[in-house]
Amino acid sequence: GAVVSQHPSRVICKSGTSVKIECRSLDFQATTMFWYRQFPKQSLMLMATSNEGSKATYEQGVEKDKFLINHASLTLSTLTVTSAHPEDSSFYICSAREPGASRNEQFFGPGTRLTVL
Amino acid sequence: AQSVTQLDSHVSVSEGTPVLLRCNYSSSYSPSLFWYVQHPNKGLQLLLKYTSAATLVKGINGFEAEFKKSETSFHLTKPSAHMSDAAEYFCVVIPSGGYNKLIFGAGTRLAVHP
């Protein structure tokens, strides 16, 4: 099946700094990728939909200036948490949809654990 | 509005006994339904999916789920639990025509005891 990777798997940063998380589709081209956030012991919440070559679509309540998304190529989307604060600490998961396959299925990355001190 | 309800936040079973994780959905039309498993600090792995073909869906690791439209349910079952099944399980629905919008249930944590 399709493989999605994320880097880094864990990151610890100081409050006020920016952190970039990468999401890559390893064996397919993904025109659409998705970014989710998961708080401890909670479900996943969609943050934004990343479209290659165009602006991301953000869900209601997600600050687009704080969570910058770039989808510059068909295999890479990045999420940058700008001026991170402790409340941004969370598990961030990306997913990608494989063109030509079931349009409903998404393949998930292994996630990135962000801790802001 | 579309929604997914996982009826149990925690399920505990003994190794070798059956597993039942319950999921009910609310959708106006024929949805696509999925079960994903998440092990600690890991991403999500697809267990199985229903996309309007056979109502009884077989997945990986011995799991299966049955789509019951009359009950709006998509419960996940396994005849015999293994220690490695201990994880968080998410029921997910994509409403008909909603290609992007995965709607997640709150999750069920499965514990398996020796």
JSON list of C-alpha atoms in Angstrom, two decimals:
[
{"chain": "A", "resi": 1, "resn": "GLY", "atom": "CA", "xyz": [0.00, 0.00, 0.00]},
{"chain": "A", "resi": 2, "resn": "ALA", "atom": "CA", "xyz": [0.88, 3.67, -0.22]},
{"chain": "A", "resi": 3, "resn": "VAL", "atom": "CA", "xyz": [3.42, 4.93, 2.29]},
{"chain": "A", "resi": 4, "resn": "VAL", "atom": "CA", "xyz": [3.46, 8.34, 3.93]},
{"chain": "A", "resi": 5, "resn": "SER", "atom": "CA", "xyz": [6.37, 9.51, 6.07]},
{"chain": "A", "resi": 6, "resn": "GLN", "atom": "CA", "xyz": [6.76, 12.40, 8.48]},
{"chain": "A", "resi": 7, "resn": "HIS", "atom": "CA", "xyz": [9.83, 14.14, 9.78]},
{"chain": "A", "resi": 8, "resn": "PRO", "atom": "CA", "xyz": [10.73, 14.66, 12.51]},
{"chain": "A", "resi": 9, "resn": "SER", "atom": "CA", "xyz": [8.98, 12.06, 14.62]},
{"chain": "A", "resi": 10, "resn": "ARG", "atom": "CA", "xyz": [9.56, 14.10, 17.76]},
{"chain": "A", "resi": 11, "resn": "VAL", "atom": "CA", "xyz": [10.56, 17.70, 18.31]},
{"chain": "A", "resi": 12, "resn": "ILE", "atom": "CA", "xyz": [11.04, 19.76, 21.43]},
{"chain": "A", "resi": 13, "resn": "CYS", "atom": "CA", "xyz": [11.35, 23.50, 21.09]},
{"chain": "A", "resi": 14, "resn": "LYS", "atom": "CA", "xyz": [11.33, 26.64, 23.17]},
{"chain": "A", "resi": 15, "resn": "SER", "atom": "CA", "xyz": [8.32, 28.90, 23.32]},
{"chain": "A", "resi": 16, "resn": "GLY", "atom": "CA", "xyz": [8.41, 31.53, 20.58]},
{"chain": "A", "resi": 17, "resn": "THR", "atom": "CA", "xyz": [10.33, 29.51, 18.04]},
{"chain": "A", "resi": 18, "resn": "SER", "atom": "CA", "xyz": [8.99, 28.06, 14.80]},
{"chain": "A", "resi": 19, "resn": "VAL", "atom": "CA", "xyz": [8.90, 24.40, 13.93]},
{"chain": "A", "resi": 20, "resn": "LYS", "atom": "CA", "xyz": [8.57, 22.81, 10.51]},
{"chain": "A", "resi": 21, "resn": "ILE", "atom": "CA", "xyz": [7.09, 19.34, 10.03]},
{"chain": "A", "resi": 22, "resn": "GLU", "atom": "CA", "xyz": [7.43, 17.52, 6.73]},
{"chain": "A", "resi": 23, "resn": "CYS", "atom": "CA", "xyz": [4.98, 15.06, 5.21]},
{"chain": "A", "resi": 24, "resn": "ARG", "atom": "CA", "xyz": [6.07, 12.99, 2.23]},
{"chain": "A", "resi": 25, "resn": "SER", "atom": "CA", "xyz": [4.33, 10.47, 0.03]},
{"chain": "A", "resi": 26, "resn": "LEU", "atom": "CA", "xyz": [7.06, 7.95, -0.70]},
{"chain": "A", "resi": 27, "resn": "ASP", "atom": "CA", "xyz": [5.71, 5.89, -3.56]},
{"chain": "A", "resi": 28, "resn": "PHE", "atom": "CA", "xyz": [2.98, 7.97, -5.08]},
{"chain": "A", "resi": 29, "resn": "GLN", "atom": "CA", "xyz": [2.16, 11.53, -6.00]},
{"chain": "A", "resi": 30, "resn": "ALA", "atom": "CA", "xyz": [-0.35, 13.19, -3.77]},
{"chain": "A", "resi": 31, "resn": "THR", "atom": "CA", "xyz": [-2.17, 16.21, -5.09]},
{"chain": "A", "resi": 32, "resn": "THR", "atom": "CA", "xyz": [-3.97, 16.50, -1.78]},
{"chain": "A", "resi": 33, "resn": "MET", "atom": "CA", "xyz": [-2.61, 16.06, 1.70]},
{"chain": "A", "resi": 34, "resn": "PHE", "atom": "CA", "xyz": [-4.29, 16.63, 5.03]},
{"chain": "A", "resi": 35, "resn": "TRP", "atom": "CA", "xyz": [-3.03, 17.81, 8.40]},
{"chain": "A", "resi": 36, "resn": "TYR", "atom": "CA", "xyz": [-4.58, 16.62, 11.64]},
{"chain": "A", "resi": 37, "resn": "ARG", "atom": "CA", "xyz": [-3.99, 17.42, 15.27]},
{"chain": "A", "resi": 38, "resn": "GLN", "atom": "CA", "xyz": [-4.50, 15.00, 18.10]},
{"chain": "A", "resi": 39, "resn": "PHE", "atom": "CA", "xyz": [-4.51, 15.96, 21.77]},
{"chain": "A", "resi": 40, "resn": "PRO", "atom": "CA", "xyz": [-3.75, 13.28, 24.38]},
{"chain": "A", "resi": 41, "resn": "LYS", "atom": "CA", "xyz": [-6.43, 10.65, 24.59]},
{"chain": "A", "resi": 42, "resn": "GLN", "atom": "CA", "xyz": [-8.56, 12.44, 22.04]},
{"chain": "A", "resi": 43, "resn": "SER", "atom": "CA", "xyz": [-9.53, 11.89, 18.45]},
{"chain": "A", "resi": 44, "resn": "LEU", "atom": "CA", "xyz": [-8.02, 13.47, 15.37]},
{"chain": "A", "resi": 45, "resn": "MET", "atom": "CA", "xyz": [-9.18, 16.87, 14.27]},
{"chain": "A", "resi": 46, "resn": "LEU", "atom": "CA", "xyz": [-8.68, 18.02, 10.71]},
{"chain": "A", "resi": 47, "resn": "MET", "atom": "CA", "xyz": [-6.71, 21.26, 10.63]},
{"chain": "A", "resi": 48, "resn": "ALA", "atom": "CA", "xyz": [-6.35, 21.91, 6.93]},
{"chain": "A", "resi": 49, "resn": "THR", "atom": "CA", "xyz": [-6.33, 20.45, 3.46]},
{"chain": "A", "resi": 50, "resn": "SER", "atom": "CA", "xyz": [-3.14, 21.01, 1.52]},
{"chain": "A", "resi": 51, "resn": "ASN", "atom": "CA", "xyz": [-3.42, 21.25, -2.26]},
{"chain": "A", "resi": 52, "resn": "GLU", "atom": "CA", "xyz": [-0.38, 21.09, -4.48]},
{"chain": "A", "resi": 53, "resn": "GLY", "atom": "CA", "xyz": [0.29, 24.41, -6.14]},
{"chain": "A", "resi": 54, "resn": "SER", "atom": "CA", "xyz": [-2.45, 26.32, -4.37]},
{"chain": "A", "resi": 55, "resn": "LYS", "atom": "CA", "xyz": [-3.34, 27.69, -0.98]},
{"chain": "A", "resi": 56, "resn": "ALA", "atom": "CA", "xyz": [-4.36, 25.38, 1.80]},
{"chain": "A", "resi": 57, "resn": "THR", "atom": "CA", "xyz": [-7.94, 25.22, 3.00]},
{"chain": "A", "resi": 58, "resn": "TYR", "atom": "CA", "xyz": [-8.18, 25.66, 6.74]},
{"chain": "A", "resi": 59, "resn": "GLU", "atom": "CA", "xyz": [-10.89, 24.34, 9.01]},
{"chain": "A", "resi": 60, "resn": "GLN", "atom": "CA", "xyz": [-12.87, 26.74, 11.11]},
{"chain": "A", "resi": 61, "resn": "GLY", "atom": "CA", "xyz": [-10.96, 27.88, 14.16]},
{"chain": "A", "resi": 62, "resn": "VAL", "atom": "CA", "xyz": [-7.51, 27.06, 12.79]},
{"chain": "A", "resi": 63, "resn": "GLU", "atom": "CA", "xyz": [-5.25, 30.11, 12.47]},
{"chain": "A", "resi": 64, "resn": "LYS", "atom": "CA", "xyz": [-3.71, 30.09, 9.02]},
{"chain": "A", "resi": 65, "resn": "ASP", "atom": "CA", "xyz": [-1.02, 32.57, 10.03]},
{"chain": "A", "resi": 66, "resn": "LYS", "atom": "CA", "xyz": [0.05, 30.34, 12.88]},
{"chain": "A", "resi": 67, "resn": "PHE", "atom": "CA", "xyz": [-0.05, 27.05, 11.04]},
{"chain": "A", "resi": 68, "resn": "LEU", "atom": "CA", "xyz": [1.59, 27.70, 7.68]},
{"chain": "A", "resi": 69, "resn": "ILE", "atom": "CA", "xyz": [1.12, 24.99, 5.09]},
{"chain": "A", "resi": 70, "resn": "ASN", "atom": "CA", "xyz": [3.12, 24.66, 1.91]},
{"chain": "A", "resi": 71, "resn": "HIS", "atom": "CA", "xyz": [2.56, 21.98, -0.71]},
{"chain": "A", "resi": 72, "resn": "ALA", "atom": "CA", "xyz": [5.27, 22.80, -3.19]},
{"chain": "A", "resi": 73, "resn": "SER", "atom": "CA", "xyz": [5.53, 19.43, -4.87]},
{"chain": "A", "resi": 74, "resn": "LEU", "atom": "CA", "xyz": [3.41, 16.36, -5.48]},
{"chain": "A", "resi": 75, "resn": "THR", "atom": "CA", "xyz": [5.23, 14.42, -2.78]},
{"chain": "A", "resi": 76, "resn": "LEU", "atom": "CA", "xyz": [5.84, 16.98, -0.05]},
{"chain": "A", "resi": 77, "resn": "SER", "atom": "CA", "xyz": [3.69, 19.11, 2.20]},
{"chain": "A", "resi": 78, "resn": "THR", "atom": "CA", "xyz": [5.06, 21.05, 5.16]},
{"chain": "A", "resi": 79, "resn": "LEU", "atom": "CA", "xyz": [3.37, 22.40, 8.26]},
{"chain": "A", "resi": 80, "resn": "THR", "atom": "CA", "xyz": [5.15, 25.21, 10.07]},
{"chain": "A", "resi": 81, "resn": "VAL", "atom": "CA", "xyz": [4.02, 26.09, 13.56]},
{"chain": "A", "resi": 82, "resn": "THR", "atom": "CA", "xyz": [5.04, 29.71, 13.95]},
{"chain": "A", "resi": 83, "resn": "SER", "atom": "CA", "xyz": [5.86, 31.27, 17.31]},
{"chain": "A", "resi": 84, "resn": "ALA", "atom": "CA", "xyz": [5.01, 28.07, 19.07]},
{"chain": "A", "resi": 85, "resn": "HIS", "atom": "CA", "xyz": [3.57, 28.13, 22.59]},
{"chain": "A", "resi": 86, "resn": "PRO", "atom": "CA", "xyz": [3.02, 25.34, 25.10]},
{"chain": "A", "resi": 87, "resn": "GLU", "atom": "CA", "xyz": [-0.64, 25.04, 24.09]},
{"chain": "A", "resi": 88, "resn": "ASP", "atom": "CA", "xyz": [0.55, 24.04, 20.61]},
{"chain": "A", "resi": 89, "resn": "SER", "atom": "CA", "xyz": [2.07, 20.89, 22.07]},
{"chain": "A", "resi": 90, "resn": "SER", "atom": "CA", "xyz": [0.28, 18.03, 20.39]},
{"chain": "A", "resi": 91, "resn": "PHE", "atom": "CA", "xyz": [0.57, 15.07, 18.04]},
{"chain": "A", "resi": 92, "resn": "TYR", "atom": "CA", "xyz": [0.42, 16.21, 14.42]},
{"chain": "A", "resi": 93, "resn": "ILE", "atom": "CA", "xyz": [-0.50, 13.66, 11.77]},
{"chain": "A", "resi": 94, "resn": "CYS", "atom": "CA", "xyz": [-0.61, 14.08, 8.03]},
{"chain": "A", "resi": 95, "resn": "SER", "atom": "CA", "xyz": [-2.37, 11.97, 5.45]},
{"chain": "A", "resi": 96, "resn": "ALA", "atom": "CA", "xyz": [-2.44, 11.78, 1.70]},
{"chain": "A", "resi": 97, "resn": "ARG", "atom": "CA", "xyz": [-4.85, 10.59, -0.90]},
{"chain": "A", "resi": 98, "resn": "GLU", "atom": "CA", "xyz": [-3.49, 8.49, -3.73]},
{"chain": "A", "resi": 99, "resn": "PRO", "atom": "CA", "xyz": [-4.75, 9.52, -7.16]},
{"chain": "A", "resi": 100, "resn": "GLY", "atom": "CA", "xyz": [-6.51, 6.77, -9.04]},
{"chain": "A", "resi": 101, "resn": "ALA", "atom": "CA", "xyz": [-7.25, 4.75, -5.93]},
{"chain": "A", "resi": 102, "resn": "SER", "atom": "CA", "xyz": [-10.45, 4.90, -3.96]},
{"chain": "A", "resi": 103, "resn": "ARG", "atom": "CA", "xyz": [-11.14, 8.58, -3.64]},
{"chain": "A", "resi": 104, "resn": "ASN", "atom": "CA", "xyz": [-12.27, 7.99, -0.10]},
{"chain": "A", "resi": 105, "resn": "GLU", "atom": "CA", "xyz": [-9.15, 6.38, 1.30]},
{"chain": "A", "resi": 106, "resn": "GLN", "atom": "CA", "xyz": [-6.39, 8.33, 2.97]},
{"chain": "A", "resi": 107, "resn": "PHE", "atom": "CA", "xyz": [-2.98, 7.02, 4.01]},
{"chain": "A", "resi": 108, "resn": "PHE", "atom": "CA", "xyz": [-1.61, 8.34, 7.26]},
{"chain": "A", "resi": 109, "resn": "GLY", "atom": "CA", "xyz": [1.89, 9.25, 8.30]},
{"chain": "A", "resi": 110, "resn": "PRO", "atom": "CA", "xyz": [3.35, 8.05, 11.61]},
{"chain": "A", "resi": 111, "resn": "GLY", "atom": "CA", "xyz": [2.84, 11.43, 13.28]},
{"chain": "A", "resi": 112, "resn": "THR", "atom": "CA", "xyz": [5.06, 14.07, 14.86]},
{"chain": "A", "resi": 113, "resn": "ARG", "atom": "CA", "xyz": [5.05, 14.71, 18.59]},
{"chain": "A", "resi": 114, "resn": "LEU", "atom": "CA", "xyz": [5.60, 18.41, 19.25]},
{"chain": "A", "resi": 115, "resn": "THR", "atom": "CA", "xyz": [6.49, 19.58, 22.74]},
{"chain": "A", "resi": 116, "resn": "VAL", "atom": "CA", "xyz": [6.82, 23.31, 23.36]},
{"chain": "A", "resi": 117, "resn": "LEU", "atom": "CA", "xyz": [8.59, 24.25, 26.57]},
{"chain": "B", "resi": 1, "resn": "ALA", "atom": "CA", "xyz": [-24.86, 16.85, 10.20]},
{"chain": "B", "resi": 2, "resn": "GLN", "atom": "CA", "xyz": [-22.71, 13.78, 9.87]},
{"chain": "B", "resi": 3, "resn": "SER", "atom": "CA", "xyz": [-21.37, 12.18, 13.00]},
{"chain": "B", "resi": 4, "resn": "VAL", "atom": "CA", "xyz": [-19.79, 9.05, 14.36]},
{"chain": "B", "resi": 5, "resn": "THR", "atom": "CA", "xyz": [-20.41, 7.65, 17.83]},
{"chain": "B", "resi": 6, "resn": "GLN", "atom": "CA", "xyz": [-18.16, 5.06, 19.36]},
{"chain": "B", "resi": 7, "resn": "LEU", "atom": "CA", "xyz": [-20.21, 3.74, 22.21]},
{"chain": "B", "resi": 8, "resn": "ASP", "atom": "CA", "xyz": [-17.37, 2.64, 24.46]},
{"chain": "B", "resi": 9, "resn": "SER", "atom": "CA", "xyz": [-14.35, 4.72, 25.35]},
{"chain": "B", "resi": 10, "resn": "HIS", "atom": "CA", "xyz": [-12.61, 1.71, 26.88]},
{"chain": "B", "resi": 11, "resn": "VAL", "atom": "CA", "xyz": [-12.98, -2.02, 26.28]},
{"chain": "B", "resi": 12, "resn": "SER", "atom": "CA", "xyz": [-11.07, -4.64, 28.22]},
{"chain": "B", "resi": 13, "resn": "VAL", "atom": "CA", "xyz": [-10.91, -8.30, 27.21]},
{"chain": "B", "resi": 14, "resn": "SER", "atom": "CA", "xyz": [-8.87, -11.35, 28.05]},
{"chain": "B", "resi": 15, "resn": "GLU", "atom": "CA", "xyz": [-6.51, -12.80, 25.51]},
{"chain": "B", "resi": 16, "resn": "GLY", "atom": "CA", "xyz": [-8.27, -15.38, 23.38]},
{"chain": "B", "resi": 17, "resn": "THR", "atom": "CA", "xyz": [-11.77, -13.97, 23.94]},
{"chain": "B", "resi": 18, "resn": "PRO", "atom": "CA", "xyz": [-13.90, -12.14, 21.35]},
{"chain": "B", "resi": 19, "resn": "VAL", "atom": "CA", "xyz": [-13.62, -8.41, 20.73]},
{"chain": "B", "resi": 20, "resn": "LEU", "atom": "CA", "xyz": [-16.55, -6.11, 19.97]},
{"chain": "B", "resi": 21, "resn": "LEU", "atom": "CA", "xyz": [-16.01, -2.40, 19.37]},
{"chain": "B", "resi": 22, "resn": "ARG", "atom": "CA", "xyz": [-19.21, -0.55, 18.65]},
{"chain": "B", "resi": 23, "resn": "CYS", "atom": "CA", "xyz": [-19.73, 2.26, 16.17]},
{"chain": "B", "resi": 24, "resn": "ASN", "atom": "CA", "xyz": [-22.87, 4.06, 15.08]},
{"chain": "B", "resi": 25, "resn": "TYR", "atom": "CA", "xyz": [-22.96, 6.70, 12.38]},
{"chain": "B", "resi": 26, "resn": "SER", "atom": "CA", "xyz": [-25.24, 9.40, 11.24]},
{"chain": "B", "resi": 27, "resn": "SER", "atom": "CA", "xyz": [-25.25, 10.14, 7.54]},
{"chain": "B", "resi": 28, "resn": "SER", "atom": "CA", "xyz": [-27.87, 11.30, 5.13]},
{"chain": "B", "resi": 29, "resn": "TYR", "atom": "CA", "xyz": [-26.75, 9.10, 2.27]},
{"chain": "B", "resi": 30, "resn": "SER", "atom": "CA", "xyz": [-24.62, 6.02, 1.77]},
{"chain": "B", "resi": 31, "resn": "PRO", "atom": "CA", "xyz": [-21.38, 6.73, 3.54]},
{"chain": "B", "resi": 32, "resn": "SER", "atom": "CA", "xyz": [-17.96, 5.18, 3.30]},
{"chain": "B", "resi": 33, "resn": "LEU", "atom": "CA", "xyz": [-16.93, 3.70, 6.63]},
{"chain": "B", "resi": 34, "resn": "PHE", "atom": "CA", "xyz": [-13.52, 2.81, 7.96]},
{"chain": "B", "resi": 35, "resn": "TRP", "atom": "CA", "xyz": [-11.87, 1.38, 11.02]},
{"chain": "B", "resi": 36, "resn": "TYR", "atom": "CA", "xyz": [-8.35, 2.53, 11.84]},
{"chain": "B", "resi": 37, "resn": "VAL", "atom": "CA", "xyz": [-6.02, 1.34, 14.60]},
{"chain": "B", "resi": 38, "resn": "GLN", "atom": "CA", "xyz": [-3.44, 3.50, 16.35]},
{"chain": "B", "resi": 39, "resn": "HIS", "atom": "CA", "xyz": [-0.72, 2.08, 18.53]},
{"chain": "B", "resi": 40, "resn": "PRO", "atom": "CA", "xyz": [0.91, 4.42, 21.08]},
{"chain": "B", "resi": 41, "resn": "ASN", "atom": "CA", "xyz": [2.74, 7.33, 19.48]},
{"chain": "B", "resi": 42, "resn": "LYS", "atom": "CA", "xyz": [2.12, 5.92, 16.04]},
{"chain": "B", "resi": 43, "resn": "GLY", "atom": "CA", "xyz": [0.09, 6.99, 13.04]},
{"chain": "B", "resi": 44, "resn": "LEU", "atom": "CA", "xyz": [-3.11, 5.35, 11.92]},
{"chain": "B", "resi": 45, "resn": "GLN", "atom": "CA", "xyz": [-3.29, 2.03, 10.14]},
{"chain": "B", "resi": 46, "resn": "LEU", "atom": "CA", "xyz": [-6.30, 1.05, 8.09]},
{"chain": "B", "resi": 47, "resn": "LEU", "atom": "CA", "xyz": [-7.97, -2.11, 9.37]},
{"chain": "B", "resi": 48, "resn": "LEU", "atom": "CA", "xyz": [-10.85, -2.30, 6.92]},
{"chain": "B", "resi": 49, "resn": "LYS", "atom": "CA", "xyz": [-13.26, -0.22, 4.90]},
{"chain": "B", "resi": 50, "resn": "TYR", "atom": "CA", "xyz": [-16.83, -0.36, 3.64]},
{"chain": "B", "resi": 51, "resn": "THR", "atom": "CA", "xyz": [-17.63, 1.38, 0.37]},
{"chain": "B", "resi": 52, "resn": "SER", "atom": "CA", "xyz": [-21.08, 0.02, -0.59]},
{"chain": "B", "resi": 53, "resn": "ALA", "atom": "CA", "xyz": [-19.95, -3.43, -1.69]},
{"chain": "B", "resi": 54, "resn": "ALA", "atom": "CA", "xyz": [-20.38, -6.44, 0.62]},
{"chain": "B", "resi": 55, "resn": "THR", "atom": "CA", "xyz": [-21.88, -5.55, 3.97]},
{"chain": "B", "resi": 56, "resn": "LEU", "atom": "CA", "xyz": [-19.54, -7.89, 5.83]},
{"chain": "B", "resi": 57, "resn": "VAL", "atom": "CA", "xyz": [-16.04, -6.55, 5.46]},
{"chain": "B", "resi": 58, "resn": "LYS", "atom": "CA", "xyz": [-12.93, -8.50, 6.35]},
{"chain": "B", "resi": 59, "resn": "GLY", "atom": "CA", "xyz": [-9.81, -6.63, 7.31]},
{"chain": "B", "resi": 60, "resn": "ILE", "atom": "CA", "xyz": [-6.30, -7.27, 8.46]},
{"chain": "B", "resi": 61, "resn": "ASN", "atom": "CA", "xyz": [-5.25, -9.17, 11.60]},
{"chain": "B", "resi": 62, "resn": "GLY", "atom": "CA", "xyz": [-8.48, -11.14, 11.76]},
{"chain": "B", "resi": 63, "resn": "PHE", "atom": "CA", "xyz": [-10.78, -8.15, 12.22]},
{"chain": "B", "resi": 64, "resn": "GLU", "atom": "CA", "xyz": [-14.09, -7.78, 10.44]},
{"chain": "B", "resi": 65, "resn": "ALA", "atom": "CA", "xyz": [-17.01, -5.39, 10.52]},
{"chain": "B", "resi": 66, "resn": "GLU", "atom": "CA", "xyz": [-20.60, -5.56, 9.38]},
{"chain": "B", "resi": 67, "resn": "PHE", "atom": "CA", "xyz": [-22.43, -2.62, 7.86]},
{"chain": "B", "resi": 68, "resn": "LYS", "atom": "CA", "xyz": [-26.04, -2.57, 9.05]},
{"chain": "B", "resi": 69, "resn": "LYS", "atom": "CA", "xyz": [-27.94, 0.21, 7.40]},
{"chain": "B", "resi": 70, "resn": "SER", "atom": "CA", "xyz": [-31.12, -0.41, 9.39]},
{"chain": "B", "resi": 71, "resn": "GLU", "atom": "CA", "xyz": [-29.19, 0.05, 12.61]},
{"chain": "B", "resi": 72, "resn": "THR", "atom": "CA", "xyz": [-26.74, 2.65, 11.23]},
{"chain": "B", "resi": 73, "resn": "SER", "atom": "CA", "xyz": [-23.98, 0.59, 12.76]},
{"chain": "B", "resi": 74, "resn": "PHE", "atom": "CA", "xyz": [-20.54, -0.60, 11.73]},
{"chain": "B", "resi": 75, "resn": "HIS", "atom": "CA", "xyz": [-19.28, -2.63, 14.68]},
{"chain": "B", "resi": 76, "resn": "LEU", "atom": "CA", "xyz": [-15.77, -4.08, 14.65]},
{"chain": "B", "resi": 77, "resn": "THR", "atom": "CA", "xyz": [-15.24, -7.66, 15.79]},
{"chain": "B", "resi": 78, "resn": "LYS", "atom": "CA", "xyz": [-12.52, -10.24, 16.17]},
{"chain": "B", "resi": 79, "resn": "PRO", "atom": "CA", "xyz": [-13.11, -13.82, 17.31]},
{"chain": "B", "resi": 80, "resn": "SER", "atom": "CA", "xyz": [-10.02, -14.08, 19.50]},
{"chain": "B", "resi": 81, "resn": "ALA", "atom": "CA", "xyz": [-8.05, -11.18, 20.95]},
{"chain": "B", "resi": 82, "resn": "HIS", "atom": "CA", "xyz": [-4.28, -11.12, 20.93]},
{"chain": "B", "resi": 83, "resn": "MET", "atom": "CA", "xyz": [-2.06, -9.09, 23.21]},
{"chain": "B", "resi": 84, "resn": "SER", "atom": "CA", "xyz": [-0.82, -7.13, 20.21]},
{"chain": "B", "resi": 85, "resn": "ASP", "atom": "CA", "xyz": [-4.37, -5.91, 19.54]},
{"chain": "B", "resi": 86, "resn": "ALA", "atom": "CA", "xyz": [-4.14, -3.53, 22.48]},
{"chain": "B", "resi": 87, "resn": "ALA", "atom": "CA", "xyz": [-4.41, -0.08, 20.90]},
{"chain": "B", "resi": 88, "resn": "GLU", "atom": "CA", "xyz": [-6.77, 2.79, 20.14]},
{"chain": "B", "resi": 89, "resn": "TYR", "atom": "CA", "xyz": [-9.40, 2.14, 17.49]},
{"chain": "B", "resi": 90, "resn": "PHE", "atom": "CA", "xyz": [-11.15, 4.82, 15.48]},
{"chain": "B", "resi": 91, "resn": "CYS", "atom": "CA", "xyz": [-14.34, 4.49, 13.49]},
{"chain": "B", "resi": 92, "resn": "VAL", "atom": "CA", "xyz": [-14.35, 6.95, 10.60]},
{"chain": "B", "resi": 93, "resn": "VAL", "atom": "CA", "xyz": [-17.05, 8.01, 8.18]},
{"chain": "B", "resi": 94, "resn": "ILE", "atom": "CA", "xyz": [-16.85, 9.90, 4.93]},
{"chain": "B", "resi": 95, "resn": "PRO", "atom": "CA", "xyz": [-20.27, 11.15, 3.90]},
{"chain": "B", "resi": 96, "resn": "SER", "atom": "CA", "xyz": [-21.37, 10.46, 0.36]},
{"chain": "B", "resi": 97, "resn": "GLY", "atom": "CA", "xyz": [-19.62, 12.97, -1.90]},
{"chain": "B", "resi": 98, "resn": "GLY", "atom": "CA", "xyz": [-17.41, 14.22, 0.93]},
{"chain": "B", "resi": 99, "resn": "TYR", "atom": "CA", "xyz": [-14.05, 13.15, -0.44]},
{"chain": "B", "resi": 100, "resn": "ASN", "atom": "CA", "xyz": [-11.98, 15.26, 1.92]},
{"chain": "B", "resi": 101, "resn": "LYS", "atom": "CA", "xyz": [-13.85, 15.28, 5.14]},
{"chain": "B", "resi": 102, "resn": "LEU", "atom": "CA", "xyz": [-13.05, 12.34, 7.36]},
{"chain": "B", "resi": 103, "resn": "ILE", "atom": "CA", "xyz": [-15.22, 12.37, 10.43]},
{"chain": "B", "resi": 104, "resn": "PHE", "atom": "CA", "xyz": [-13.58, 10.55, 13.33]},
{"chain": "B", "resi": 105, "resn": "GLY", "atom": "CA", "xyz": [-15.22, 8.89, 16.26]},
{"chain": "B", "resi": 106, "resn": "ALA", "atom": "CA", "xyz": [-13.82, 9.65, 19.68]},
{"chain": "B", "resi": 107, "resn": "GLY", "atom": "CA", "xyz": [-11.92, 6.39, 19.74]},
{"chain": "B", "resi": 108, "resn": "THR", "atom": "CA", "xyz": [-12.07, 3.19, 21.80]},
{"chain": "B", "resi": 109, "resn": "ARG", "atom": "CA", "xyz": [-9.08, 2.07, 23.79]},
{"chain": "B", "resi": 110, "resn": "LEU", "atom": "CA", "xyz": [-8.81, -1.72, 23.75]},
{"chain": "B", "resi": 111, "resn": "ALA", "atom": "CA", "xyz": [-6.93, -3.40, 26.58]},
{"chain": "B", "resi": 112, "resn": "VAL", "atom": "CA", "xyz": [-6.07, -7.09, 26.34]},
{"chain": "B", "resi": 113, "resn": "HIS", "atom": "CA", "xyz": [-5.20, -8.96, 29.51]},
{"chain": "B", "resi": 114, "resn": "PRO", "atom": "CA", "xyz": [-3.32, -12.25, 29.76]}
]
